[in-house]
CSV table of C-alpha atoms and ligand atoms in Angstrom, one decimal:
chain,number,residue,atom,x,y,z
T,1,MET,CA,-26.5,-10.7,-21.7
T,2,THR,CA,-23.4,-11.1,-23.9
T,3,VAL,CA,-24.1,-9.5,-26.8
T,4,ALA,CA,-20.9,-10.0,-28.5
T,5,SER,CA,-20.8,-13.6,-27.8
T,6,SER,CA,-21.3,-14.7,-31.3
T,7,ALA,CA,-17.9,-13.3,-32.5
T,8,PRO,CA,-15.0,-15.8,-31.7
T,9,ARG,CA,-13.0,-14.7,-28.6
T,10,GLU,CA,-9.9,-13.0,-29.2
T,11,ALA,CA,-6.7,-15.0,-28.0
T,12,PHE,CA,-2.9,-14.8,-27.1
T,13,ALA,CA,-1.0,-16.7,-29.9
T,14,SER,CA,1.4,-18.0,-28.1
T,15,ARG,CA,2.2,-19.1,-24.3
T,16,ALA,CA,4.9,-16.9,-23.9
T,17,GLY,CA,3.1,-14.3,-25.2
T,18,PHE,CA,0.6,-14.4,-22.3
T,19,ILE,CA,3.2,-14.9,-19.7
T,20,LEU,CA,5.0,-11.8,-20.9
T,21,ALA,CA,1.7,-10.0,-21.0
T,22,ALA,CA,0.9,-10.8,-17.6
T,23,ALA,CA,4.6,-9.8,-16.4
T,24,GLY,CA,4.3,-6.7,-18.3
T,25,SER,CA,0.8,-5.9,-16.1
T,26,ALA,CA,2.8,-7.0,-13.0
T,27,VAL,CA,6.1,-5.0,-13.5
T,28,GLY,CA,5.5,-1.3,-13.7
T,29,LEU,CA,6.0,1.7,-11.3
T,30,GLY,CA,5.1,-0.5,-8.4
T,31,ASN,CA,8.4,-2.2,-8.5
T,32,MET,CA,10.5,0.9,-9.5
T,33,TRP,CA,9.1,3.3,-7.1
T,34,ARG,CA,7.1,1.3,-4.4
T,35,PHE,CA,9.2,-1.6,-3.7
T,36,PRO,CA,12.3,-0.1,-3.1
T,37,TYR,CA,11.0,2.5,-1.1
T,38,GLN,CA,8.9,0.4,1.4
T,39,ALA,CA,12.0,-1.8,1.6
T,40,SER,CA,13.7,0.6,3.1
T,41,GLU,CA,11.2,1.8,5.6
T,42,GLY,CA,10.1,-1.6,6.6
T,43,GLY,CA,13.5,-3.1,7.6
T,44,GLY,CA,15.6,-3.7,4.7
T,45,ALA,CA,16.1,-7.5,4.4
T,46,ALA,CA,13.1,-8.0,6.8
T,47,PHE,CA,10.7,-6.5,4.4
T,48,VAL,CA,12.0,-8.4,1.4
T,49,LEU,CA,11.6,-11.7,3.4
T,50,VAL,CA,8.0,-10.9,4.3
T,51,TYR,CA,7.3,-9.6,0.8
T,52,ILE,CA,8.6,-13.2,-0.4
T,53,GLY,CA,6.6,-14.9,2.0
T,54,LEU,CA,3.2,-13.3,1.0
T,55,THR,CA,4.2,-13.7,-2.5
T,56,LEU,CA,4.0,-17.2,-1.9
T,57,VAL,CA,1.2,-17.5,0.6
T,58,LEU,CA,-1.2,-14.6,-0.9
T,59,GLY,CA,-0.2,-13.6,-4.4
T,60,ILE,CA,0.6,-16.9,-6.2
T,61,PRO,CA,-2.7,-18.6,-5.2
T,62,LEU,CA,-4.6,-15.3,-5.7
T,63,MET,CA,-3.2,-15.1,-9.0
T,64,LEU,CA,-4.2,-18.7,-9.6
T,65,ALA,CA,-7.8,-17.7,-8.5
T,66,GLU,CA,-7.7,-14.8,-11.2
T,67,PHE,CA,-6.4,-17.2,-13.6
T,68,GLY,CA,-9.1,-20.1,-13.1
T,69,ILE,CA,-12.0,-18.0,-13.1
T,70,GLY,CA,-10.9,-16.1,-16.1
T,71,ARG,CA,-10.3,-18.9,-18.3
T,72,ARG,CA,-13.2,-20.9,-17.2
T,73,GLY,CA,-15.6,-18.0,-17.7
T,74,GLN,CA,-13.9,-16.6,-21.3
T,75,LEU,CA,-15.4,-13.2,-20.6
T,76,ALA,CA,-14.2,-9.8,-18.7
T,77,PRO,CA,-14.7,-10.0,-14.9
T,78,VAL,CA,-18.8,-8.8,-15.2
T,79,GLY,CA,-19.8,-11.6,-17.8
T,80,SER,CA,-17.4,-14.2,-16.1
T,81,LEU,CA,-18.9,-13.5,-12.7
T,82,ARG,CA,-22.3,-13.7,-13.9
T,83,LYS,CA,-22.0,-16.9,-15.8
T,84,LEU,CA,-19.9,-18.9,-13.5
T,85,ALA,CA,-21.3,-17.5,-9.7
T,86,GLY,CA,-24.8,-16.1,-10.9
T,87,PRO,CA,-26.1,-12.4,-11.2
T,88,ALA,CA,-25.6,-11.9,-7.5
T,89,TRP,CA,-21.7,-11.4,-8.1
T,90,VAL,CA,-22.1,-9.2,-11.0
T,91,PRO,CA,-21.7,-5.7,-8.6
T,92,LEU,CA,-18.5,-7.1,-8.1
T,93,GLY,CA,-17.6,-7.3,-11.4
T,94,TYR,CA,-18.4,-3.7,-12.0
T,95,LEU,CA,-16.7,-2.7,-8.5
T,96,PHE,CA,-13.5,-4.2,-10.7
T,97,VAL,CA,-14.3,-1.9,-13.4
T,98,ALA,CA,-14.3,1.1,-11.0
T,99,VAL,CA,-11.1,0.2,-9.5
T,100,GLY,CA,-9.8,0.1,-12.9
T,101,LEU,CA,-10.9,3.4,-13.9
T,102,LEU,CA,-9.6,5.1,-10.8
T,103,ILE,CA,-6.3,3.4,-10.7
T,104,LEU,CA,-5.3,4.3,-13.9
T,105,SER,CA,-6.5,7.5,-13.4
T,106,TYR,CA,-3.6,8.5,-11.4
T,107,TYR,CA,-1.2,6.0,-12.7
T,108,SER,CA,-1.3,7.7,-16.0
T,109,VAL,CA,-0.4,11.2,-14.4
T,110,ILE,CA,2.6,9.4,-12.8
T,111,ALA,CA,3.4,7.9,-15.9
T,112,GLY,CA,3.2,11.1,-18.0
T,113,TRP,CA,5.8,12.6,-15.5
T,114,THR,CA,8.2,9.8,-16.8
T,115,LEU,CA,7.3,10.4,-20.2
T,116,ARG,CA,8.3,13.9,-19.5
T,117,TYR,CA,11.4,13.4,-17.9
T,118,GLY,CA,12.8,11.0,-20.7
T,119,LEU,CA,12.0,13.7,-23.3
T,120,GLU,CA,13.7,16.4,-21.1
T,121,ALA,CA,17.0,14.1,-20.7
T,122,VAL,CA,17.1,14.0,-24.7
T,123,PHE,CA,16.1,17.7,-25.3
T,124,LEU,CA,16.8,19.8,-22.2
T,125,GLY,CA,19.1,17.7,-19.5
T,126,PHE,CA,18.3,17.5,-16.1
T,127,PRO,CA,17.5,20.8,-14.2
T,128,ALA,CA,20.0,21.9,-11.5
T,129,ASP,CA,16.9,22.6,-9.0
T,130,SER,CA,15.5,19.1,-8.9
T,131,ALA,CA,12.9,19.6,-6.4
T,132,GLY,CA,11.6,22.8,-7.9
T,133,HIS,CA,11.3,21.7,-11.1
T,134,PHE,CA,9.5,18.4,-9.7
T,135,ALA,CA,7.0,21.1,-7.7
T,136,ALA,CA,6.4,23.1,-11.0
T,137,VAL,CA,5.6,20.2,-13.5
T,138,ALA,CA,4.0,17.3,-11.4
T,139,SER,CA,0.7,19.1,-11.1
T,140,GLY,CA,-1.2,21.6,-13.3
T,141,GLY,CA,-1.7,22.0,-17.0
T,142,ASP,CA,1.8,20.5,-17.7
T,143,ALA,CA,0.6,17.2,-15.9
T,144,VAL,CA,-2.6,17.0,-17.8
T,145,ALA,CA,-0.9,17.4,-21.0
T,146,PHE,CA,1.7,14.4,-20.6
T,147,HIS,CA,-1.1,12.3,-18.8
T,148,VAL,CA,-3.2,12.9,-22.2
T,149,ALA,CA,-0.1,11.5,-24.0
T,150,PHE,CA,0.3,8.6,-21.8
T,151,MET,CA,-3.4,7.8,-22.2
T,152,ALA,CA,-3.2,7.8,-26.0
T,153,LEU,CA,-0.4,5.5,-26.2
T,154,THR,CA,-2.3,3.1,-24.1
T,155,VAL,CA,-5.4,3.4,-25.8
T,156,THR,CA,-3.7,2.9,-29.1
T,157,ILE,CA,-2.0,-0.4,-28.0
T,158,VAL,CA,-5.6,-1.7,-26.7
T,159,ILE,CA,-7.1,-1.1,-29.9
T,160,GLY,CA,-4.6,-3.3,-31.8
T,161,GLY,CA,-6.4,-6.0,-29.4
T,162,VAL,CA,-5.1,-9.0,-27.8
T,163,LYS,CA,-2.7,-10.6,-30.0
T,164,GLY,CA,-1.6,-7.3,-32.4
T,165,GLY,CA,-1.8,-4.9,-29.5
T,166,ILE,CA,-1.2,-6.4,-26.2
T,167,GLU,CA,0.9,-9.5,-27.2
T,168,ARG,CA,3.1,-7.9,-29.5
T,169,ALA,CA,3.8,-4.9,-27.3
T,170,SER,CA,4.9,-7.3,-24.3
T,171,LEU,CA,6.8,-9.4,-26.4
T,172,LEU,CA,8.9,-6.4,-27.6
T,173,LEU,CA,8.9,-4.3,-24.5
T,174,MET,CA,9.5,-6.6,-21.8
T,175,PRO,CA,12.9,-8.1,-23.0
T,176,LEU,CA,13.8,-4.5,-23.7
T,177,LEU,CA,13.0,-3.6,-19.8
T,178,PHE,CA,14.6,-6.3,-18.3
T,179,LEU,CA,18.1,-5.6,-20.2
T,180,MET,CA,17.8,-2.0,-19.2
T,181,VAL,CA,17.1,-2.9,-15.9
T,182,VAL,CA,20.0,-5.2,-15.1
T,183,GLY,CA,22.4,-2.8,-17.3
T,184,LEU,CA,21.3,0.0,-15.0
T,185,ALA,CA,21.9,-1.8,-12.1
T,186,LEU,CA,25.5,-3.2,-13.0
T,187,TRP,CA,26.1,0.6,-13.9
T,188,ALA,CA,25.2,1.3,-10.2
T,189,ALA,CA,27.4,-1.2,-8.7
T,190,THR,CA,30.3,1.0,-10.2
T,191,LEU,CA,29.4,4.1,-8.2
T,192,PRO,CA,31.4,4.9,-5.3
T,193,GLY,CA,29.3,4.7,-2.2
T,194,ALA,CA,27.3,1.9,-3.7
T,195,GLY,CA,28.1,-0.5,-0.7
T,196,GLN,CA,26.1,1.9,1.8
T,197,GLY,CA,23.4,1.9,-0.5
T,198,TYR,CA,23.2,-1.8,-0.6
T,199,LEU,CA,23.6,-1.8,3.2
T,200,VAL,CA,20.6,0.5,3.7
T,201,TYR,CA,18.4,-1.3,1.3
T,202,LEU,CA,19.0,-4.6,3.0
T,203,MET,CA,20.2,-4.2,6.4
T,204,PRO,CA,17.8,-6.9,7.9
T,205,GLU,CA,16.3,-5.4,11.0
T,206,ILE,CA,15.0,-8.5,12.1
T,207,ASP,CA,12.6,-7.4,14.9
T,208,GLU,CA,10.8,-5.6,12.1
T,209,LEU,CA,9.5,-9.1,11.0
T,210,LEU,CA,7.2,-8.9,13.9
T,211,ASN,CA,5.8,-5.5,13.1
T,212,PRO,CA,2.3,-5.8,11.8
T,213,SER,CA,2.5,-2.4,9.7
T,214,VAL,CA,5.4,-4.1,7.8
T,215,TRP,CA,3.3,-7.1,7.1
T,216,ARG,CA,0.4,-4.5,6.2
T,217,ALA,CA,2.6,-2.8,3.6
T,218,ALA,CA,4.1,-6.0,2.1
T,219,ALA,CA,0.7,-7.3,1.8
T,220,SER,CA,-0.6,-4.2,-0.2
T,221,GLN,CA,2.5,-4.0,-2.0
T,222,ALA,CA,2.0,-7.6,-3.3
T,223,PHE,CA,-1.6,-7.2,-4.3
T,224,PHE,CA,-0.5,-3.9,-6.4
T,225,SER,CA,2.7,-5.2,-8.0
T,226,LEU,CA,1.0,-8.4,-8.9
T,227,SER,CA,-1.8,-6.6,-10.1
T,228,LEU,CA,-4.2,-8.5,-8.2
T,229,GLY,CA,-7.8,-7.8,-6.8
T,230,MET,CA,-9.2,-6.1,-9.7
T,231,GLY,CA,-9.6,-8.7,-12.4
T,232,GLY,CA,-6.5,-7.9,-14.6
T,233,MET,CA,-5.0,-11.0,-14.5
T,234,LEU,CA,-8.7,-12.6,-14.7
T,235,THR,CA,-9.2,-10.6,-18.1
T,236,PHE,CA,-6.0,-11.5,-19.5
T,237,ALA,CA,-6.6,-15.4,-18.7
T,238,SER,CA,-10.0,-15.0,-20.3
T,239,TYR,CA,-8.0,-15.0,-23.7
T,240,LEU,CA,-6.4,-18.3,-23.1
T,241,ARG,CA,-7.0,-21.6,-24.6
T,242,ARG,CA,-6.7,-24.7,-22.0
T,243,ASP,CA,-3.4,-25.9,-23.1
T,244,GLN,CA,-1.4,-23.0,-20.8
T,245,ASN,CA,-0.1,-24.4,-17.8
T,246,LEU,CA,-1.5,-22.1,-15.1
T,247,PRO,CA,0.1,-22.7,-12.0
T,248,GLU,CA,3.7,-22.8,-13.8
T,249,SER,CA,2.6,-19.5,-15.3
T,250,ALA,CA,1.5,-17.9,-12.3
T,251,THR,CA,4.9,-18.9,-10.8
T,252,VAL,CA,6.8,-17.5,-13.1
T,253,VAL,CA,5.1,-14.4,-13.6
T,254,ALA,CA,5.6,-13.8,-9.6
T,255,PHE,CA,9.2,-14.5,-9.5
T,256,THR,CA,9.9,-12.4,-12.6
T,257,ASP,CA,7.9,-9.5,-10.8
T,258,PHE,CA,9.8,-10.0,-7.7
T,259,GLY,CA,13.0,-10.2,-9.5
T,260,VAL,CA,12.7,-6.8,-11.1
T,261,ALA,CA,11.4,-5.3,-8.0
T,262,PHE,CA,14.5,-6.3,-6.1
T,263,VAL,CA,17.1,-5.6,-9.1
T,264,ALA,CA,15.3,-1.7,-9.0
T,265,GLY,CA,16.3,-1.6,-5.3
T,266,LEU,CA,20.1,-2.4,-6.4
T,267,LEU,CA,19.7,0.3,-8.9
T,268,VAL,CA,18.0,3.1,-6.8
T,269,PHE,CA,19.8,2.9,-3.6
T,270,PRO,CA,23.5,3.1,-4.8
T,271,VAL,CA,22.5,6.1,-6.8
T,272,ILE,CA,20.5,7.8,-3.6
T,273,TYR,CA,23.6,7.2,-1.6
T,274,SER,CA,26.2,7.8,-3.7
T,275,PHE,CA,25.1,11.2,-4.3
T,276,ALA,CA,24.0,11.6,-0.5
T,277,LEU,CA,20.0,12.4,-1.4
T,278,GLN,CA,19.0,10.4,1.2
T,279,ASP,CA,16.8,13.5,2.6
T,280,ALA,CA,15.2,14.2,-0.6
T,281,VAL,CA,13.5,10.4,-0.5
T,282,SER,CA,12.4,10.6,3.0
T,283,ALA,CA,10.7,13.8,2.3
T,284,SER,CA,8.1,12.3,-0.2
T,285,THR,CA,7.2,8.8,-1.6
T,286,VAL,CA,7.7,10.0,-5.2
T,287,GLY,CA,10.9,12.0,-4.0
T,288,ALA,CA,13.5,9.2,-4.9
T,289,LEU,CA,12.2,8.8,-8.4
T,290,PHE,CA,11.7,12.1,-9.6
T,291,ILE,CA,13.6,14.5,-7.2
T,292,ALA,CA,16.6,12.4,-5.7
T,293,VAL,CA,17.4,10.3,-8.5
T,294,PRO,CA,17.3,13.0,-11.4
T,295,SER,CA,19.6,15.3,-9.3
T,296,ALA,CA,22.0,12.6,-9.5
T,297,PHE,CA,21.8,12.5,-13.3
T,298,GLU,CA,22.2,16.3,-13.8
T,299,ALA,CA,25.5,15.9,-11.1
T,300,MET,CA,26.9,13.5,-13.6
T,301,GLY,CA,26.7,15.8,-16.7
T,302,PRO,CA,26.7,14.3,-20.3
T,303,LEU,CA,26.5,10.6,-19.1
T,304,GLY,CA,24.1,11.4,-16.6
T,305,ARG,CA,21.7,12.4,-19.5
T,306,ILE,CA,22.3,9.2,-21.4
T,307,ILE,CA,22.0,6.9,-18.5
T,308,GLY,CA,18.8,9.1,-17.2
T,309,LEU,CA,17.0,8.6,-20.6
T,310,PHE,CA,17.4,4.9,-20.1
T,311,PHE,CA,16.1,5.2,-16.4
T,312,PHE,CA,13.0,6.9,-17.5
T,313,VAL,CA,12.4,4.9,-20.8
T,314,VAL,CA,12.6,2.1,-18.3
T,315,LEU,CA,10.0,3.4,-16.1
T,316,ALA,CA,7.6,4.6,-18.7
T,317,VAL,CA,7.7,1.2,-20.6
T,318,GLY,CA,7.0,-0.8,-17.4
T,319,ALA,CA,4.2,2.1,-16.7
T,320,LEU,CA,2.8,1.3,-20.3
T,321,THR,CA,2.6,-2.4,-20.3
T,322,SER,CA,0.7,-2.1,-16.8
T,323,ALA,CA,-1.6,0.5,-18.1
T,324,ILE,CA,-2.7,-1.7,-20.7
T,325,SER,CA,-3.8,-4.3,-18.5
T,326,LEU,CA,-5.7,-1.6,-16.5
T,327,LEU,CA,-7.4,-0.2,-19.2
T,328,GLU,CA,-8.1,-3.8,-21.0
T,329,VAL,CA,-10.3,-4.9,-18.1
T,330,VAL,CA,-12.3,-1.8,-18.5
T,331,THR,CA,-12.3,-2.1,-22.3
T,332,ALA,CA,-13.3,-5.8,-22.2
T,333,SER,CA,-16.0,-5.4,-20.0
T,334,VAL,CA,-17.7,-2.8,-22.2
T,335,ILE,CA,-17.0,-5.1,-25.4
T,336,ASP,CA,-18.7,-7.9,-23.4
T,337,GLU,CA,-21.5,-6.4,-21.8
T,338,PHE,CA,-22.6,-3.9,-24.4
T,339,GLY,CA,-21.2,-5.5,-27.8
T,340,LEU,CA,-19.2,-2.3,-28.5
T,341,SER,CA,-16.4,-2.9,-31.3
T,342,ARG,CA,-13.0,-2.9,-29.5
T,343,ARG,CA,-12.0,0.3,-31.2
T,344,ARG,CA,-15.1,2.2,-29.8
T,345,ALA,CA,-15.1,0.8,-26.4
T,346,ALA,CA,-11.1,1.7,-25.9
T,347,LEU,CA,-11.8,5.1,-27.1
T,348,LEU,CA,-14.8,5.5,-25.0
T,349,THR,CA,-13.1,4.1,-21.9
T,350,GLY,CA,-10.1,6.1,-22.2
T,351,ALA,CA,-11.5,9.3,-22.6
T,352,VAL,CA,-13.4,8.6,-19.5
T,353,ILE,CA,-10.4,7.9,-17.6
T,354,THR,CA,-8.6,10.7,-19.1
T,355,GLY,CA,-11.2,13.1,-17.8
T,356,LEU,CA,-10.9,11.3,-14.4
T,357,GLY,CA,-7.2,12.0,-14.4
T,358,VAL,CA,-7.5,15.4,-14.6
T,359,PHE,CA,-8.2,15.8,-11.1
T,360,PRO,CA,-5.2,13.8,-9.7
T,361,ALA,CA,-3.0,15.8,-12.4
T,362,PHE,CA,-4.1,19.1,-10.7
T,363,ASP,CA,-3.9,17.9,-6.8
T,364,ILE,CA,-1.2,15.6,-6.0
T,365,ASP,CA,-2.8,14.9,-2.5
T,366,ALA,CA,-5.6,13.6,-4.4
T,367,LEU,CA,-3.4,11.3,-6.4
T,368,GLY,CA,-2.2,9.9,-2.9
T,369,LEU,CA,-5.5,9.5,-1.5
T,370,LEU,CA,-6.9,7.7,-4.8
T,371,ASP,CA,-3.9,5.1,-4.4
T,372,LYS,CA,-4.7,4.6,-0.7
T,373,ILE,CA,-8.3,4.1,-1.6
T,374,ALA,CA,-8.3,2.2,-4.8
T,375,GLY,CA,-4.7,1.1,-5.1
T,376,GLU,CA,-4.7,-0.5,-1.5
T,377,PHE,CA,-8.0,-0.7,0.2
T,378,LEU,CA,-10.4,-1.6,-2.9
T,379,LEU,CA,-7.6,-4.1,-3.8
T,380,LEU,CA,-7.7,-6.2,-0.8
T,381,ALA,CA,-11.3,-6.0,-0.6
T,382,GLY,CA,-11.4,-7.2,-4.3
T,383,GLY,CA,-9.0,-10.0,-3.3
T,384,LEU,CA,-10.8,-11.2,-0.6
T,385,ALA,CA,-14.0,-11.6,-2.6
T,386,LEU,CA,-12.0,-13.6,-5.3
T,387,ALA,CA,-10.2,-15.9,-2.9
T,388,LEU,CA,-13.6,-16.8,-1.4
T,389,LEU,CA,-15.2,-17.2,-4.7
T,390,ALA,CA,-12.4,-19.4,-6.0
T,391,GLY,CA,-12.0,-21.4,-3.0
T,392,TRP,CA,-15.3,-22.0,-1.7
T,393,ARG,CA,-18.4,-21.4,-4.4
T,394,LEU,CA,-16.2,-22.2,-7.4
T,395,ARG,CA,-14.0,-24.4,-5.8
T,396,ALA,CA,-14.7,-27.5,-8.1
T,397,ALA,CA,-14.8,-25.4,-11.5
T,398,VAL,CA,-11.4,-23.6,-10.4
T,399,SER,CA,-9.8,-27.0,-9.5
T,400,ASP,CA,-10.5,-28.5,-12.8
T,401,GLU,CA,-9.4,-25.3,-14.7
T,402,LEU,CA,-5.9,-25.3,-12.8
T,403,LEU,CA,-5.4,-28.9,-13.6
T,404,ALA,CA,-6.4,-28.6,-17.2
T,405,GLY,CA,-3.1,-27.9,-19.0
T,406,ALA,CA,-0.7,-28.5,-15.9
T,407,SER,CA,2.1,-31.0,-16.1
T,408,PRO,CA,1.7,-34.0,-13.4
T,409,ARG,CA,4.2,-32.0,-11.4
T,410,TRP,CA,2.0,-29.0,-11.2
T,411,GLN,CA,-1.0,-30.6,-10.9
T,412,ARG,CA,0.1,-32.0,-7.6
T,413,GLN,CA,0.2,-28.5,-6.3
T,414,VAL,CA,-3.4,-27.6,-7.2
T,415,PRO,CA,-4.9,-29.3,-4.0
T,416,ARG,CA,-2.2,-27.2,-1.9
T,417,ILE,CA,-3.4,-24.1,-3.7
T,418,LEU,CA,-6.9,-24.6,-3.3
T,419,ALA,CA,-6.6,-25.0,0.2
T,420,THR,CA,-4.5,-22.2,0.6
T,421,LEU,CA,-7.4,-20.0,-1.1
T,422,ARG,CA,-9.8,-21.4,1.4
T,423,PHE,CA,-8.2,-21.4,4.8
T,424,LEU,CA,-5.0,-19.1,4.5
T,425,VAL,CA,-5.8,-16.3,2.3
T,426,PRO,CA,-9.1,-15.1,3.7
T,427,PRO,CA,-8.0,-14.9,7.3
T,428,ILE,CA,-4.6,-13.1,6.4
T,429,VAL,CA,-6.2,-10.5,4.0
T,430,VAL,CA,-9.1,-9.8,6.5
T,431,ALA,CA,-6.4,-8.8,9.1
T,432,VAL,CA,-4.6,-6.7,6.5
T,433,LEU,CA,-8.1,-4.9,5.7
T,434,PHE,CA,-8.8,-4.2,9.1
T,435,PHE,CA,-5.4,-1.8,9.4
T,436,SER,CA,-5.9,-0.5,5.5
T,437,LEU,CA,-9.4,0.3,6.4
T,438,ARG,CA,-8.0,2.6,9.3
T,439,GLU,CA,-5.2,4.0,7.3
T,440,THR,CA,-7.6,4.9,4.4
T,441,THR,CA,-10.1,6.4,6.7
T,442,ALA,CA,-7.5,8.5,8.2
T,443,ALA,CA,-6.1,9.6,4.9
T,444,VAL,CA,-9.7,10.4,3.9
T,445,VAL,CA,-10.2,12.6,7.1
T,446,ALA,CA,-6.7,14.2,6.5
T,447,TYR,CA,-7.5,15.3,2.8
T,448,PHE,CA,-10.7,16.7,3.5
T,449,GLY,CA,-9.6,18.6,6.7
T,450,ARG,CA,-6.8,20.3,5.1
H,501,LIG,N1,1.3,-4.0,-11.1
H,501,LIG,C1,1.5,-2.7,-11.8
H,501,LIG,C2,2.7,-2.0,-11.2
H,501,LIG,O1,3.3,-2.7,-10.3
H,501,LIG,C3,0.3,-2.0,-11.6
H,501,LIG,C4,-1.0,-2.4,-12.2
H,501,LIG,C5,-1.2,-3.0,-13.4
H,501,LIG,C6,-2.1,-2.9,-11.3
H,501,LIG,N2,-2.4,-3.7,-13.2
H,501,LIG,C7,-3.2,-3.4,-12.4
H,501,LIG,C8,-2.1,-2.7,-9.9
H,501,LIG,C9,-4.2,-4.1,-11.5
H,501,LIG,C10,-3.3,-3.2,-9.5
H,501,LIG,C11,-4.3,-4.0,-10.4
H,501,LIG,O2,2.9,-1.0,-11.2
């Protein structure tokens, strides 16, 4: 029942616009915060190698499963799955909508912190007691206020539509973000003691290559960072015409995402080691970004305020282009399924997510728990379903869709991509899911037992 099917579907105006929007979805807090942290935990260069391998074997094929299904279906996940695979798959579409609601509800709280820190850099400077400051503002009424402000920005862009909102914002913000990240990394290279930071970040601990928990961490990181497993890329691809070279686009998006994550590590680690802040980092995952790095800016005086401003603007911009894609999955589903106008749908879904976000905004442990459940486990489960769907049930349609618009060179890769989706992706994701289920259950038990 696609009530709104009479109106022509919105579309991206340019091929670059789609690529930048998809890259905007991928590049976000996951790159700046989770990647460097996980690399340092998971054996430095060993983690980076595993991550690159999994990006090639899981990431790009799964992104193409989403691209293929989305462009074929020309509807948000619920509608595309119903149209292509039948009504039995509709619940999977609604699961994606639920995952979008959950992830954005806490993602926006973290993004709200970045807005706040950016504003503080301008008006107040960074506080001397960085850890105490974070503890004071990370949860409670302050966190709710900035979460609401960030959601308002996100809703405004999504109301602007695919071309006038999402594409326009991505074309403007993504080049800005690339320039600022590279600029900041170059600045970090000049810090005394930068070399030690690089060493800790990238020292290859080769025995970690055999550690299953490094593989699990790298796989979940790849899903989250590439925005896979909840129909985000599927939804963007539903706004494409058949002239887009999908295999090439997916490869460009995946390497852009990796590039930004890698460079973010070249920025964060020299700062941490130059200012001897490693203890603040190991204390918590958000510690690096919101405690250690700001205290370095504080120690640098006025220059620190300027650099710090750029740093938090980069984070906020990355978070915004990612949040857009999370909200778009939910909004587009409401538009497609219930025939609401884009404006109404975005306001309604934005309000629901803003309300949900009050919980993680008041309780940082709930935030961490939601990230484990929705940001890891449910994404892996969704990705497994999408791989099976694209590789088996919809194989002919997806293969046809990936060939359309691809140059001959990329067309030759299509059989290989489908074989990977059929035989390689499902067993790897099942194995990772097993470990993730154990960890997620333990996290749930720990949360409710506290
Ligand atoms: N990829 C984004 C990041 O790294 C977050 C994100 C946006 C996301 N859309 C998504 C994660 C969809 C999972 C699914 O910050």
